[in-house]
Short mmCIF file of C-alpha atoms in Angstrom, two decimals:
data_model
loop_
_atom_site.label_atom_id
_atom_site.label_comp_id
_atom_site.label_asym_id
_atom_site.label_seq_id
_atom_site.Cartn_x
_atom_site.Cartn_y
_atom_site.Cartn_z
CA MET A 1 1.60 -23.89 -27.92
CA SER A 2 2.92 -26.57 -25.58
CA ARG A 3 6.07 -28.58 -25.29
CA GLU A 4 6.30 -32.31 -25.93
CA PRO A 5 4.30 -34.49 -23.49
CA ARG A 6 6.21 -36.06 -20.58
CA GLY A 7 3.57 -38.41 -19.18
CA PRO A 8 0.70 -37.51 -16.81
CA ASN A 9 1.30 -34.46 -14.59
CA GLU A 10 -0.06 -35.94 -11.37
CA LYS A 11 1.11 -32.98 -9.32
CA LEU A 12 -1.00 -30.53 -11.30
CA GLY A 13 -4.02 -32.82 -11.15
CA THR A 14 -3.68 -33.23 -7.38
CA VAL A 15 -3.40 -29.49 -6.70
CA LEU A 16 -6.34 -28.71 -8.99
CA ALA A 17 -8.47 -31.18 -7.05
CA LEU A 18 -7.28 -29.67 -3.77
CA ALA A 19 -8.18 -26.17 -4.95
CA GLY A 20 -11.53 -27.33 -6.33
CA ILE A 21 -10.87 -25.87 -9.79
CA SER A 22 -12.30 -27.56 -12.88
CA ASN A 23 -10.41 -27.76 -16.15
CA ALA A 24 -12.67 -25.13 -17.67
CA GLY A 25 -12.34 -22.97 -14.58
CA LEU A 26 -8.54 -23.04 -14.69
CA ALA A 27 -8.50 -22.21 -18.40
CA ARG A 28 -10.78 -19.24 -17.80
CA ARG A 29 -8.66 -17.96 -14.88
CA VAL A 30 -5.43 -18.26 -16.87
CA ASN A 31 -6.94 -16.45 -19.86
CA ASP A 32 -8.21 -13.67 -17.59
CA LEU A 33 -4.83 -13.24 -15.87
CA GLY A 34 -3.16 -13.13 -19.26
CA ALA A 35 -5.58 -10.45 -20.46
CA GLN A 36 -4.71 -8.34 -17.43
CA ARG A 37 -1.08 -8.42 -18.61
CA GLY A 38 -1.89 -7.64 -22.24
CA LEU A 39 -1.68 -11.26 -23.42
CA THR A 40 -4.27 -12.89 -25.68
CA LEU A 41 -4.68 -16.50 -24.52
CA ARG A 42 -7.28 -18.98 -25.72
CA TYR A 43 -6.91 -21.97 -23.46
CA ASP A 44 -9.96 -24.18 -22.84
CA LYS A 45 -10.80 -27.28 -20.83
CA THR A 46 -9.16 -29.48 -23.46
CA SER A 47 -5.90 -27.57 -23.06
CA VAL A 48 -5.94 -28.18 -19.31
CA ALA A 49 -6.78 -31.85 -19.81
CA ARG A 50 -3.66 -32.19 -21.96
CA TRP A 51 -1.53 -30.48 -19.30
CA VAL A 52 -2.77 -32.97 -16.70
CA SER A 53 -3.23 -36.25 -18.56
CA LYS A 54 -0.37 -35.97 -21.07
CA GLY A 55 1.99 -33.72 -19.14
CA MET A 56 2.15 -31.14 -21.91
CA VAL A 57 3.81 -27.90 -20.76
CA PRO A 58 2.44 -24.60 -22.10
CA GLN A 59 5.08 -22.13 -23.22
CA GLY A 60 5.81 -18.53 -22.31
CA ALA A 61 4.03 -16.97 -19.36
CA ALA A 62 1.38 -19.69 -19.06
CA PRO A 63 3.06 -21.83 -16.36
CA HIS A 64 3.41 -18.79 -14.11
CA LEU A 65 -0.19 -17.77 -14.77
CA ILE A 66 -1.35 -21.30 -13.92
CA ALA A 67 0.49 -21.07 -10.59
CA ALA A 68 -1.00 -17.61 -9.97
CA ALA A 69 -4.54 -18.78 -10.76
CA ILE A 70 -4.30 -21.76 -8.41
CA GLY A 71 -2.54 -19.68 -5.75
CA SER A 72 -5.32 -17.08 -5.74
CA LYS A 73 -7.86 -19.84 -5.08
CA LEU A 74 -5.79 -21.47 -2.34
CA GLY A 75 -4.83 -18.13 -0.78
CA ARG A 76 -1.08 -18.84 -0.81
CA PRO A 77 1.86 -18.80 -3.23
CA VAL A 78 2.09 -21.91 -5.40
CA PRO A 79 5.65 -22.64 -6.62
CA LEU A 80 6.00 -24.19 -10.03
CA HIS A 81 7.56 -27.38 -8.71
CA GLU A 82 4.36 -28.05 -6.70
CA ILE A 83 2.35 -28.26 -9.91
CA GLY A 84 4.97 -30.13 -11.92
CA LEU A 85 6.02 -27.18 -14.08
CA ALA A 86 9.34 -26.26 -12.47
CA ASP A 87 11.38 -27.04 -15.58
CA SER A 88 9.37 -24.73 -17.85
CA ASP A 89 11.33 -21.47 -17.76
CA PRO A 90 10.60 -21.28 -14.04
CA ALA A 91 9.93 -17.98 -12.39
CA PRO A 92 12.39 -18.07 -9.50
CA GLU A 93 10.75 -18.34 -6.11
CA VAL A 94 12.96 -15.43 -5.18
CA GLY A 95 12.16 -12.83 -2.55
CA LEU A 96 9.66 -14.85 -0.53
CA ALA A 97 12.19 -16.24 1.97
CA PHE A 98 13.11 -14.58 5.27
CA PRO A 99 16.41 -16.32 6.16
CA ARG A 100 17.66 -16.40 9.73
CA ASP A 101 21.32 -16.34 8.64
CA ILE A 102 22.68 -12.93 7.60
CA GLY A 103 24.66 -14.35 4.68
CA ALA A 104 21.57 -16.10 3.35
CA ALA A 105 19.61 -12.87 3.83
CA VAL A 106 22.09 -10.96 1.65
CA LYS A 107 21.79 -13.61 -1.04
CA ALA A 108 17.98 -13.55 -0.88
CA ALA A 109 17.95 -9.79 -1.41
CA THR A 110 20.55 -9.67 -4.17
CA ASP A 111 18.89 -12.55 -6.02
CA LEU A 112 15.68 -10.52 -6.03
CA TYR A 113 17.42 -7.41 -7.32
CA ARG A 114 18.90 -9.36 -10.23
CA LEU A 115 15.64 -10.69 -11.59
CA ASP A 116 14.63 -9.47 -15.06
CA LEU A 117 12.14 -6.88 -13.90
CA GLY A 118 11.03 -5.75 -17.34
CA GLY A 119 8.45 -3.39 -15.86
CA ARG A 120 7.17 -0.56 -18.05
CA ARG A 121 9.52 -1.48 -20.87
CA GLY A 122 7.54 -4.69 -21.40
CA GLY A 123 8.28 -8.30 -20.58
CA GLY A 124 10.01 -9.27 -17.38
CA ILE A 125 9.11 -11.64 -14.61
CA TRP A 126 6.54 -9.36 -12.94
CA GLN A 127 4.25 -9.47 -15.95
CA THR A 128 3.87 -13.20 -15.50
CA LEU A 129 3.57 -13.10 -11.72
CA ALA A 130 1.03 -10.30 -11.43
CA GLY A 131 -2.14 -11.44 -9.71
CA SER A 132 -0.52 -14.10 -7.49
CA PHE A 133 -0.35 -12.03 -4.30
CA ALA A 134 -0.97 -14.22 -1.24
CA VAL A 135 -1.20 -12.60 2.18
CA SER A 136 -0.09 -15.86 3.82
CA ALA A 137 3.41 -15.19 2.46
CA TYR A 138 3.75 -12.51 5.15
CA ALA A 139 3.19 -14.90 8.06
CA THR A 140 6.74 -16.23 8.49
CA PRO A 141 8.54 -12.90 7.87
CA ALA A 142 6.31 -11.08 10.36
CA SER A 143 6.65 -13.72 13.07
CA ARG A 144 10.43 -14.01 12.68
CA TRP A 145 10.80 -10.24 12.85
CA LEU A 146 8.63 -10.08 15.97
CA ILE A 147 10.72 -12.77 17.67
CA ASN A 148 13.99 -11.05 16.78
CA PRO A 149 13.87 -7.62 15.10
CA ALA A 150 17.66 -7.08 15.18
CA ASP A 151 20.59 -9.31 14.15
CA SER A 152 23.48 -9.54 16.61
CA SER A 153 26.25 -8.69 14.12
CA VAL A 154 26.46 -7.98 10.40
CA ALA A 155 30.19 -7.33 9.90
CA ARG A 156 31.69 -9.02 6.84
CA ASP A 157 35.45 -9.42 6.52
CA ASP A 158 37.48 -9.56 3.32
CA ALA A 159 37.49 -13.35 3.16
CA GLU A 160 33.71 -13.56 3.47
CA ALA A 161 33.32 -10.87 0.82
CA LEU A 162 35.59 -12.73 -1.60
CA ARG A 163 33.68 -15.96 -1.06
CA ALA A 164 30.40 -14.16 -1.65
CA ALA A 165 31.72 -12.56 -4.84
CA ALA A 166 32.96 -15.92 -6.08
CA ALA A 167 29.59 -17.54 -5.35
CA GLU A 168 27.88 -14.78 -7.33
CA GLY A 169 30.27 -15.28 -10.23
CA GLY A 170 31.67 -11.79 -9.76
CA GLY A 171 35.24 -10.61 -10.16
CA PRO A 172 37.45 -8.65 -7.78
CA GLY A 173 36.37 -5.45 -6.15
CA ARG A 174 37.26 -1.92 -7.13
CA ASP A 175 40.66 -2.15 -5.41
CA GLY A 176 42.13 -4.45 -8.04
CA GLY A 177 41.78 -7.98 -6.73
CA LYS A 178 40.70 -7.04 -3.23
CA PRO A 179 37.07 -7.18 -2.10
CA LEU A 180 34.98 -4.06 -2.31
CA ARG A 181 35.33 -2.27 1.03
CA VAL A 182 32.22 -0.31 1.87
CA GLY A 183 32.35 3.02 3.67
CA HIS A 184 29.93 5.66 4.88
CA ALA A 185 30.26 7.56 1.60
CA ASP A 186 28.83 4.57 -0.26
CA VAL A 187 25.89 4.42 2.11
CA SER A 188 25.27 8.16 1.78
CA LYS A 189 24.82 7.77 -1.98
CA LEU A 190 22.13 5.14 -1.42
CA ARG A 191 20.32 7.39 1.06
CA GLU A 192 20.43 10.27 -1.39
CA ALA A 193 18.93 8.01 -4.06
CA ALA A 194 16.16 6.98 -1.64
CA ASP A 195 15.38 10.62 -0.76
CA GLU A 196 15.13 11.63 -4.41
CA ALA A 197 12.99 8.60 -5.28
CA ARG A 198 10.57 9.37 -2.45
CA ARG A 199 10.09 12.90 -3.74
CA TRP A 200 9.47 11.76 -7.31
CA ASP A 201 7.13 8.98 -6.23
CA SER A 202 4.97 11.38 -4.22
CA LYS A 203 4.85 13.89 -7.04
CA TYR A 204 4.49 11.71 -10.10
CA GLY A 205 3.44 8.24 -8.90
CA GLY A 206 5.16 4.88 -8.75
CA GLY A 207 5.18 4.48 -12.53
CA ASP A 208 7.19 7.62 -13.28
CA TRP A 209 10.40 6.76 -15.10
CA ARG A 210 12.60 8.30 -12.42
CA SER A 211 10.87 6.24 -9.76
CA SER A 212 11.37 3.11 -11.85
CA MET A 213 15.13 3.61 -11.52
CA VAL A 214 14.95 2.34 -7.91
CA PRO A 215 15.14 -1.37 -8.89
CA GLU A 216 18.07 -0.49 -11.15
CA CYS A 217 19.79 1.27 -8.25
CA LEU A 218 19.29 -1.81 -6.09
CA ARG A 219 20.74 -4.09 -8.77
CA VAL A 220 23.67 -1.94 -9.89
CA ASP A 221 24.60 -0.02 -6.73
CA ALA A 222 23.23 -1.73 -3.63
CA ALA A 223 23.81 -5.41 -4.48
CA PRO A 224 27.61 -5.12 -4.92
CA LEU A 225 27.84 -3.19 -1.65
CA LEU A 226 25.92 -5.84 0.26
CA LEU A 227 28.37 -8.43 -1.06
CA GLY A 228 31.37 -6.30 -0.08
CA SER A 229 33.41 -5.99 3.11
CA TYR A 230 32.26 -3.73 5.95
CA SER A 231 32.40 -3.16 9.69
CA ASP A 232 29.40 -3.76 11.88
CA GLU A 233 28.73 -0.01 12.11
CA VAL A 234 28.93 0.58 8.36
CA GLY A 235 27.03 -2.64 7.71
CA ARG A 236 24.10 -1.58 9.89
CA SER A 237 23.89 1.71 8.01
CA LEU A 238 24.21 -0.05 4.65
CA PHE A 239 21.43 -2.49 5.46
CA GLY A 240 19.22 0.37 6.65
CA ALA A 241 19.69 2.41 3.46
CA THR A 242 19.12 -0.65 1.28
CA ALA A 243 16.02 -1.57 3.28
CA GLU A 244 14.62 1.92 2.61
CA LEU A 245 15.25 1.57 -1.13
CA THR A 246 13.80 -1.93 -1.17
CA ARG A 247 10.64 -0.80 0.63
CA LEU A 248 10.37 2.05 -1.88
CA ALA A 249 10.63 -0.41 -4.76
CA GLY A 250 7.81 -2.36 -3.13
CA TRP A 251 5.68 0.73 -2.63
CA MET A 252 6.13 1.81 -6.25
CA ALA A 253 5.24 -1.68 -7.46
CA PHE A 254 2.16 -1.57 -5.22
CA ASP A 255 1.16 1.82 -6.63
CA THR A 256 1.43 0.55 -10.20
CA GLY A 257 -0.55 -2.62 -9.52
CA GLN A 258 2.34 -5.11 -9.46
CA GLN A 259 1.26 -6.75 -6.22
CA GLU A 260 3.49 -9.83 -6.41
CA ALA A 261 6.59 -7.71 -6.98
CA ALA A 262 5.60 -5.44 -4.10
CA GLN A 263 5.18 -8.41 -1.78
CA ARG A 264 8.64 -9.77 -2.50
CA TYR A 265 10.31 -6.39 -2.10
CA TYR A 266 8.51 -5.83 1.21
CA ILE A 267 9.65 -9.19 2.59
CA GLN A 268 13.27 -8.45 1.73
CA ALA A 269 13.00 -4.90 3.08
CA LEU A 270 11.83 -6.30 6.42
CA ARG A 271 14.75 -8.73 6.51
CA LEU A 272 17.23 -5.95 5.71
CA ALA A 273 15.70 -3.73 8.41
CA ARG A 274 16.38 -6.53 10.88
CA ALA A 275 20.01 -6.64 9.76
CA ALA A 276 20.14 -2.87 10.27
CA ALA A 277 18.78 -3.30 13.81
CA ASP A 278 16.35 -0.52 12.89
CA VAL A 279 13.12 -1.50 14.61
CA PRO A 280 11.11 1.58 13.55
CA LEU A 281 12.09 0.96 9.92
CA GLY A 282 10.99 -2.66 10.29
CA GLY A 283 7.71 -1.37 11.66
CA TYR A 284 7.37 0.92 8.65
CA VAL A 285 7.79 -2.05 6.32
CA LEU A 286 5.14 -3.96 8.30
CA ALA A 287 2.84 -0.94 7.99
CA SER A 288 3.37 -1.03 4.22
CA MET A 289 2.52 -4.73 4.22
CA SER A 290 -0.58 -3.93 6.24
CA LEU A 291 -1.75 -1.31 3.74
CA GLN A 292 -1.26 -3.76 0.88
CA ALA A 293 -3.08 -6.57 2.69
CA THR A 294 -5.97 -4.22 3.51
CA TYR A 295 -6.08 -2.89 -0.05
CA ARG A 296 -6.22 -6.44 -1.39
CA GLY A 297 -9.17 -7.33 0.85
CA PHE A 298 -7.38 -9.02 3.77
CA ALA A 299 -8.36 -6.54 6.46
CA ASP A 300 -7.85 -8.88 9.43
CA ASP A 301 -4.31 -9.59 8.32
CA GLY A 302 -3.84 -5.86 7.86
CA VAL A 303 -4.81 -5.32 11.49
CA ASP A 304 -2.33 -7.97 12.65
CA LEU A 305 0.56 -6.50 10.66
CA ALA A 306 -0.11 -2.95 11.88
CA GLN A 307 -0.41 -4.10 15.48
CA ALA A 308 2.89 -5.99 15.17
CA ALA A 309 4.57 -2.75 14.09
CA LEU A 310 3.01 -0.90 17.03
CA GLU A 311 3.80 -3.40 19.75
CA ARG A 312 7.44 -3.91 18.80
CA ASN A 313 8.03 -0.15 18.68
CA ARG A 314 6.59 0.92 22.02
CA GLY A 315 9.31 2.84 23.80
CA LEU A 316 11.50 2.89 20.66
CA ALA A 317 9.80 4.87 17.89
CA THR A 318 9.01 8.58 17.98
CA ALA A 319 5.49 9.81 18.69
CA ARG A 320 4.99 10.75 15.04
CA THR A 321 6.03 7.26 13.95
CA MET A 322 3.67 5.61 16.42
CA SER A 323 0.88 7.85 15.19
CA PHE A 324 1.38 6.64 11.64
CA PHE A 325 1.38 2.98 12.66
CA GLN A 326 -1.82 3.56 14.61
CA LEU A 327 -3.37 5.23 11.56
CA VAL A 328 -2.54 2.22 9.41
CA GLU A 329 -4.27 0.01 11.95
CA ALA A 330 -7.33 2.27 11.73
CA ARG A 331 -7.42 1.80 7.94
CA ALA A 332 -7.55 -1.98 8.38
CA HIS A 333 -10.28 -1.81 11.04
CA ALA A 334 -12.36 0.37 8.72
CA LYS A 335 -12.07 -2.13 5.88
CA ALA A 336 -13.12 -4.84 8.36
CA ASP A 337 -16.20 -2.70 9.11
CA ASP A 338 -15.26 -2.39 12.79
CA SER A 339 -16.23 1.21 13.51
CA GLN A 340 -15.48 1.02 17.23
CA ALA A 341 -11.93 -0.30 16.77
CA CYS A 342 -11.35 2.14 13.93
CA GLY A 343 -12.47 5.10 16.04
CA ALA A 344 -10.22 4.04 18.91
CA ALA A 345 -7.22 3.68 16.59
CA LEU A 346 -7.86 7.09 14.99
CA SER A 347 -8.15 8.70 18.41
CA SER A 348 -4.86 7.10 19.45
CA ALA A 349 -3.19 8.22 16.21
CA GLU A 350 -4.27 11.80 16.85
CA SER A 351 -3.10 11.60 20.45
CA TRP A 352 0.34 10.35 19.41
CA LEU A 353 0.61 13.11 16.81
CA GLU A 354 -0.23 15.76 19.41
CA ARG A 355 2.74 14.51 21.46
CA ALA A 356 5.17 15.02 18.57
CA ARG A 357 7.55 17.93 19.10
CA GLU A 358 9.87 19.97 16.94
CA GLY A 359 13.30 18.41 17.18
CA ASP A 360 12.11 14.84 17.70
CA PRO A 361 14.47 12.38 15.95
CA ASP A 362 11.87 11.40 13.36
CA PRO A 363 13.22 9.22 10.53
CA SER A 364 13.57 10.85 7.13
CA TRP A 365 11.22 8.31 5.55
CA LEU A 366 8.37 9.78 7.62
CA ASP A 367 8.74 13.36 6.38
CA PHE A 368 5.43 13.08 4.47
CA TYR A 369 3.39 12.55 7.63
CA SER A 370 1.51 15.42 9.21
CA TYR A 371 -2.01 16.19 10.40
CA ASP A 372 -3.33 16.61 6.85
CA ARG A 373 -2.21 13.04 6.03
CA LEU A 374 -3.94 11.80 9.19
CA ALA A 375 -7.08 13.66 8.13
CA ALA A 376 -6.90 12.19 4.61
CA ASP A 377 -6.67 8.63 5.88
CA ALA A 378 -9.38 9.27 8.46
CA ALA A 379 -11.61 10.39 5.58
CA GLU A 380 -10.93 7.10 3.79
CA CYS A 381 -11.72 5.19 6.97
CA TYR A 382 -15.10 6.87 7.26
CA ARG A 383 -15.72 6.35 3.53
CA ASP A 384 -15.29 2.60 4.13
CA LEU A 385 -17.58 2.86 7.16
CA LYS A 386 -20.16 4.72 5.03
CA ALA A 387 -20.21 7.85 7.19
CA PRO A 388 -20.24 10.69 4.58
CA ARG A 389 -20.56 13.48 7.12
CA GLN A 390 -17.31 12.46 8.78
CA VAL A 391 -15.69 11.97 5.37
CA ARG A 392 -16.53 15.56 4.41
CA ARG A 393 -15.24 16.90 7.72
CA PHE A 394 -11.85 15.21 7.46
CA THR A 395 -11.52 15.74 3.70
CA GLU A 396 -11.89 19.50 4.16
CA LYS A 397 -8.97 19.39 6.59
CA ALA A 398 -6.94 17.14 4.29
CA LEU A 399 -7.45 19.48 1.33
CA SER A 400 -6.78 22.66 3.27
CA ARG A 401 -3.09 22.60 2.34
CA PRO A 402 -2.68 21.19 -1.18
CA THR A 403 0.96 21.14 -2.27
CA GLU A 404 2.82 20.36 -5.45
CA GLU A 405 5.03 18.05 -3.44
CA PHE A 406 2.37 15.37 -2.87
CA VAL A 407 0.42 15.39 -6.12
CA ARG A 408 -0.81 11.81 -5.94
CA SER A 409 -2.11 12.23 -2.40
CA HIS A 410 -3.95 15.39 -3.44
CA GLY A 411 -5.63 13.52 -6.29
CA LEU A 412 -6.70 10.66 -4.01
CA ARG A 413 -8.14 13.11 -1.51
CA LEU A 414 -10.19 14.81 -4.23
CA ILE A 415 -11.69 11.47 -5.23
CA VAL A 416 -12.57 10.63 -1.62
CA SER A 417 -14.16 14.09 -1.37
CA ALA A 418 -16.19 13.41 -4.52
CA VAL A 419 -17.48 10.15 -3.07
CA ALA A 420 -18.50 11.89 0.15
CA GLU A 421 -20.34 14.62 -1.76
CA LEU A 422 -22.13 12.03 -3.86
CA GLU A 423 -23.24 10.03 -0.81
CA SER A 424 -24.49 13.28 0.72
CA GLY A 425 -26.63 13.93 -2.34
CA ASN A 426 -24.49 16.73 -3.81
CA LEU A 427 -24.02 15.62 -7.41
CA ASP A 428 -22.65 18.98 -8.61
CA ALA A 429 -19.98 19.05 -5.92
CA ALA A 430 -19.13 15.39 -6.55
CA CYS A 431 -18.60 16.00 -10.26
CA ALA A 432 -16.58 19.14 -9.60
CA ALA A 433 -14.23 17.30 -7.24
CA GLY A 434 -14.10 14.35 -9.62
CA THR A 435 -13.12 16.60 -12.52
CA ARG A 436 -10.25 18.10 -10.52
CA ALA A 437 -9.16 14.61 -9.48
CA VAL A 438 -9.10 13.38 -13.09
CA GLU A 439 -6.96 16.37 -14.05
CA VAL A 440 -4.48 15.49 -11.30
CA ALA A 441 -4.54 11.78 -12.18
CA GLY A 442 -3.65 12.62 -15.76
CA ARG A 443 -0.36 14.15 -14.59
CA ILE A 444 0.91 11.11 -12.69
CA SER A 445 1.47 7.39 -13.25
CA SER A 446 -0.42 5.53 -10.55
CA ALA A 447 -2.64 2.50 -11.09
CA ARG A 448 -4.01 3.00 -7.59
CA THR A 449 -5.23 6.51 -8.45
CA THR A 450 -6.80 5.20 -11.65
CA GLU A 451 -8.66 2.55 -9.65
CA TYR A 452 -10.02 5.28 -7.36
CA VAL A 453 -11.27 7.17 -10.41
CA ARG A 454 -12.87 4.00 -11.78
CA ASP A 455 -14.60 3.40 -8.43
CA LEU A 456 -16.00 6.96 -8.47
CA LEU A 457 -17.38 6.50 -11.98
CA HIS A 458 -18.98 3.22 -10.91
CA ARG A 459 -20.71 5.03 -8.05
CA LEU A 460 -21.95 7.65 -10.54
CA GLU A 461 -23.56 5.09 -12.85
CA PRO A 462 -27.09 5.68 -11.48
CA TYR A 463 -26.71 9.27 -12.73
CA GLY A 464 -25.17 8.26 -16.05
CA ASP A 465 -27.48 10.42 -18.19
CA GLU A 466 -26.72 13.61 -16.28
CA PRO A 467 -24.67 16.00 -18.47
CA ARG A 468 -22.16 16.60 -15.66
CA VAL A 469 -21.57 12.88 -15.26
CA VAL A 470 -21.27 12.35 -19.02
CA GLU A 471 -18.68 15.13 -19.18
CA LEU A 472 -16.69 13.66 -16.27
CA ARG A 473 -16.75 10.22 -17.85
CA GLU A 474 -15.43 11.64 -21.12
CA ARG A 475 -12.67 13.50 -19.32
CA ALA A 476 -11.65 10.29 -17.56
CA ARG A 477 -11.73 8.09 -20.67
CA PRO A 478 -8.07 8.69 -21.74
CA LEU A 479 -6.94 7.85 -18.22
CA LEU A 480 -8.91 4.59 -18.08
CA VAL A 481 -7.77 3.29 -21.46
CA ALA A 482 -4.11 4.21 -20.96
CA PRO A 483 -1.70 1.39 -20.11
CA ALA A 484 -1.20 0.97 -16.36
#
């Protein structure tokens, strides 16, 4: 259904011409994006013609899917006002800005936290935005962070806090008419929440219900604190803890396939890390952006983001932290099919890790990183470079210490091992590893892990009649048909 016509939508027609999308092509893209979100849409070229020539506005999620479809073709976000649909239940263009002013940065973050996330409960803004990831949205945040990775002061006095609360439509703070005064105890609670969420995410995947409480924590707990009153010292710590939680929300969205949500969380996490004057944490957010860009097929941008994290942290971050950033760069080089650059980055990552010492002031968010993680990612690099012998060598090291603490990682490593065995001609070993991986994947909620399983089954298609492959495919069927 569509709303009443308003006259020709010249903006939509102009952008469609710019993107080189026909009416039939746009209809098909919108229907496909809707299907990915569980929506049954039946738009055709006539529907699009009505949107353009008569200005009819489709209802529900359609305007957002139209913007996503055009944005994916143009390679950048397309706001609804650019296509003349801004008054149709607009999805706020929230979370994409990287404000220079600290007050504006707080508002950008809290506005994002207050969106109707919906998520696994159904509905919500991310269902309509999924599929509109654009790597170009990272350009301004990354460049502004590189130019200035630390704000000069973040203190907020009572008067500023009261003005902020009034602007948000909020009432007085917890002191009965006075603004909420933030202390170290408040920040400690946020850090505890981040620590617990990290553990649950690693063990059960980004879609686990406990992990999904992170956006709720940001909305209910972190947002009021950011709008409160605090000293510069407490404020730095508050921004750092909130940046960690925000990056986690992005990582969990990434793991469950909500790429647009992940992108917005990452941008705000980077801005909050700048307010915290925590350069290594900012580098960690850039590394997360790099992994997402690489995963989405933008390997060159992934290299740039990882190198930005590295260069800004020389002389600041610990050896273990630098090793991880270097490893992320290697992942991007591998996807770009640059074996020489990948090998150099892996060698550097190993060298940095060898310099790490007991007692180094490593950040808590890096507690997952050790040699077995380096080996696991090196195996994935060589998988992308089609070097199965190297994949097997590093996968054996990565699987040498399986733990219940990092269940998702263990499952991913098994799938990479299965691929290596298959490319080496060992079908039995590939199916055995694949079977174990499917068992692990069934215990977690991770769209990324499911995609790895699907890729393995695709590689096994030439052997589809083999009993072992048939059995593996049947074991994986419940996983592949389950909702993401």
